[in-house]
Each structure stands twice: as structure tokens, then as C-alpha cells.
Coordinates of C-alpha atoms in Angstrom, one line a residue:
M242 CA 119.4 81.5 76.4
Q243 CA 122.5 82.5 77.2
A244 CA 124.5 81.6 80.5
E245 CA 124.7 85.7 82.0
M246 CA 121.3 86.2 80.7
L247 CA 120.1 83.4 82.3
E248 CA 122.5 84.3 85.6
L249 CA 120.0 87.8 85.7
A250 CA 116.6 86.3 85.5
K251 CA 118.2 84.5 89.0
Y252 CA 119.2 87.4 90.1
R253 CA 115.8 89.2 89.1
I254 CA 113.5 86.7 90.4
G255 CA 114.6 86.4 94.0
K256 CA 114.5 90.2 93.5
A257 CA 111.1 89.0 93.4
K258 CA 110.6 86.3 95.7
E259 CA 112.8 89.2 98.5
C260 CA 109.5 91.6 98.1
L261 CA 107.4 89.1 98.4
A262 CA 108.4 87.9 102.2
D263 CA 108.5 91.1 103.3
A264 CA 105.2 91.9 101.9
I265 CA 104.1 88.6 103.7
D266 CA 105.8 90.2 106.8
A267 CA 104.4 93.6 106.3
F268 CA 100.9 92.5 106.4
E269 CA 101.3 90.7 109.1
E270 CA 102.6 93.4 111.1
N271 CA 99.0 95.2 109.7
R272 CA 101.6 97.8 108.0
L273 CA 99.4 97.4 104.8
S274 CA 101.1 100.4 102.9
N275 CA 104.2 98.6 103.2
S276 CA 102.5 95.8 101.6
I277 CA 100.9 97.0 99.1
N278 CA 104.3 99.0 98.2
R279 CA 106.1 95.8 98.4
S280 CA 103.5 93.3 96.6
Y281 CA 104.0 95.4 93.8
Y282 CA 107.7 95.4 93.6
A283 CA 107.5 91.8 93.5
M284 CA 105.8 91.7 90.7
F285 CA 108.0 94.4 89.0
H286 CA 111.0 92.6 89.9
A287 CA 109.3 89.2 88.6
T288 CA 108.0 90.8 84.8
R289 CA 111.7 92.5 84.6
A290 CA 113.7 88.9 85.1
L291 CA 111.1 87.3 82.4
L292 CA 113.0 90.2 80.3
A293 CA 116.3 89.7 81.6
P294 CA 116.7 86.7 78.3
E295 CA 115.4 89.6 75.7
S296 CA 117.9 92.1 77.2
F297 CA 115.0 94.8 78.0
D298 CA 115.1 96.6 80.8
S299 CA 113.8 100.2 81.8
K300 CA 114.3 102.2 84.1
K301 CA 110.3 103.5 83.5
H302 CA 107.9 101.0 85.5
S303 CA 105.5 101.9 82.3
S304 CA 107.7 101.2 79.8
I305 CA 108.6 97.4 81.6
L306 CA 104.4 96.5 81.7
G307 CA 104.3 98.1 78.0
Y308 CA 106.7 96.1 77.1
F309 CA 105.7 93.2 78.8
N310 CA 101.4 93.8 77.3
Q311 CA 103.1 94.0 74.2
H312 CA 105.5 90.8 74.6
Y313 CA 103.6 88.8 76.3
I314 CA 99.8 89.3 77.0
A315 CA 99.3 90.8 72.9
S316 CA 101.2 87.5 71.7
K317 CA 99.0 84.8 74.4
K318 CA 102.4 83.9 75.9
I319 CA 101.1 84.5 78.8
D320 CA 97.5 84.8 80.2
A321 CA 95.7 88.7 80.0
C322 CA 95.0 88.2 84.1
Y323 CA 98.2 88.8 84.7
Y324 CA 98.6 92.2 83.1
Q325 CA 95.7 93.4 85.1
M326 CA 97.2 91.7 88.1
I327 CA 100.7 93.9 88.1
A328 CA 98.9 96.8 85.9
N329 CA 96.1 97.4 88.7
A330 CA 99.1 96.7 92.2
F331 CA 100.6 99.7 89.6
R332 CA 97.7 101.6 90.2
V333 CA 97.1 100.6 94.0
R334 CA 100.9 101.1 94.8
N335 CA 101.1 104.7 93.3
K336 CA 98.3 105.7 95.2
T337 CA 99.6 104.2 98.3
D338 CA 102.9 106.2 98.1
Y339 CA 101.9 109.5 96.5
D340 CA 98.4 110.5 97.2
D341 CA 97.9 112.2 100.6
F342 CA 95.9 110.3 102.9
Y343 CA 94.6 107.7 100.8
I344 CA 93.7 104.7 103.5
V345 CA 94.7 100.7 102.4
S346 CA 91.8 98.5 103.7
K347 CA 92.8 95.1 105.1
A348 CA 90.9 93.2 102.1
E349 CA 92.8 95.6 99.3
A350 CA 96.4 94.6 101.0
Q351 CA 95.6 91.3 101.0
Q352 CA 94.4 91.1 97.6
Q353 CA 97.6 92.9 96.4
L354 CA 99.9 90.0 97.9
D355 CA 97.2 87.2 96.5
N356 CA 98.4 88.7 93.0
A357 CA 101.7 89.1 94.2
Q358 CA 101.8 85.7 95.5
A359 CA 100.3 84.3 92.3
F360 CA 102.2 86.2 90.1
V361 CA 105.4 85.5 90.8
G362 CA 105.1 82.3 91.2
F363 CA 103.7 81.6 87.6
I364 CA 107.0 83.9 86.4
D365 CA 109.4 81.6 88.0
D366 CA 107.8 78.6 86.4
F367 CA 107.3 80.0 83.4
I368 CA 111.3 81.2 83.0
A369 CA 112.0 77.7 84.7
D370 CA 110.4 76.1 82.0
M371 CA 113.2 76.6 79.3
R372 CA 111.3 75.2 76.6
Y373 CA 110.2 78.7 76.0
Y374 CA 114.0 80.1 75.7
K375 CA 114.7 77.8 72.5

């Protein structure tokens, strides 16, 4: 992998971890909608970190998720449960950000936070395994 792509992947995974820390803080402060938003963005930035070596990026979240599904899930490089996590987080984040009067439950926010922690940890480990990029 080219050095600059590795640096970009590291930068993006750093953003993912920062969003994850924000999600934890928001959850602990009972700011549940914000926790869901930050949980989703943690997964989103981790996915963008994964895609950095392929020089694929998009401003559209659906394009990032679609590329991830097509090139990593369908090819069985990554288990489908990870796509389900981010796709669900995308739907829930859209509801909390854009639907009037959508009430987030603590259990729903906890589930999204747990998924984000698992997702970011997995992608971070996946990227760190340099055998993948050879």
C-alpha cells in the first residue's frame, strides 16, 4: 500500500475513534440522539479508512455503504453482520437527525454504541493486518 494511502487510512480511523469517544460521552450525559449520530459517524469514518487504499471515496453516504457491501461483504472478505450494523446505524441516524419527534430510547442508543465499538474495533484490526493489502 502506498505510504500516503496508509496515512489517510490512519487519519480516518483516528476520526472514527474520536467520534466513538464523543458517542460514549454523549451516551453518559444522556444525550441519546447525539450518541446515535456519533456512533454512526464512527462507523462511517472507519469504513472510509478501510476504503482509503482503494482510492475510493464519495460525498454520498449511500455510495460508501454500497461500495463496502459490494467489495467487502459480497466477496466475503468481511462478515455480513458488519454491513448490517452500519446500514442499521445509517437508518437510525437519519431518523434521529431528520424525523420530527423521533424519540430515542436508551436501549436503542446503547445498541448503536455497542455496534459502533465492535465495528470500529474490527475495522481497525482489519486495516492493521497488512497481509490484506499485499
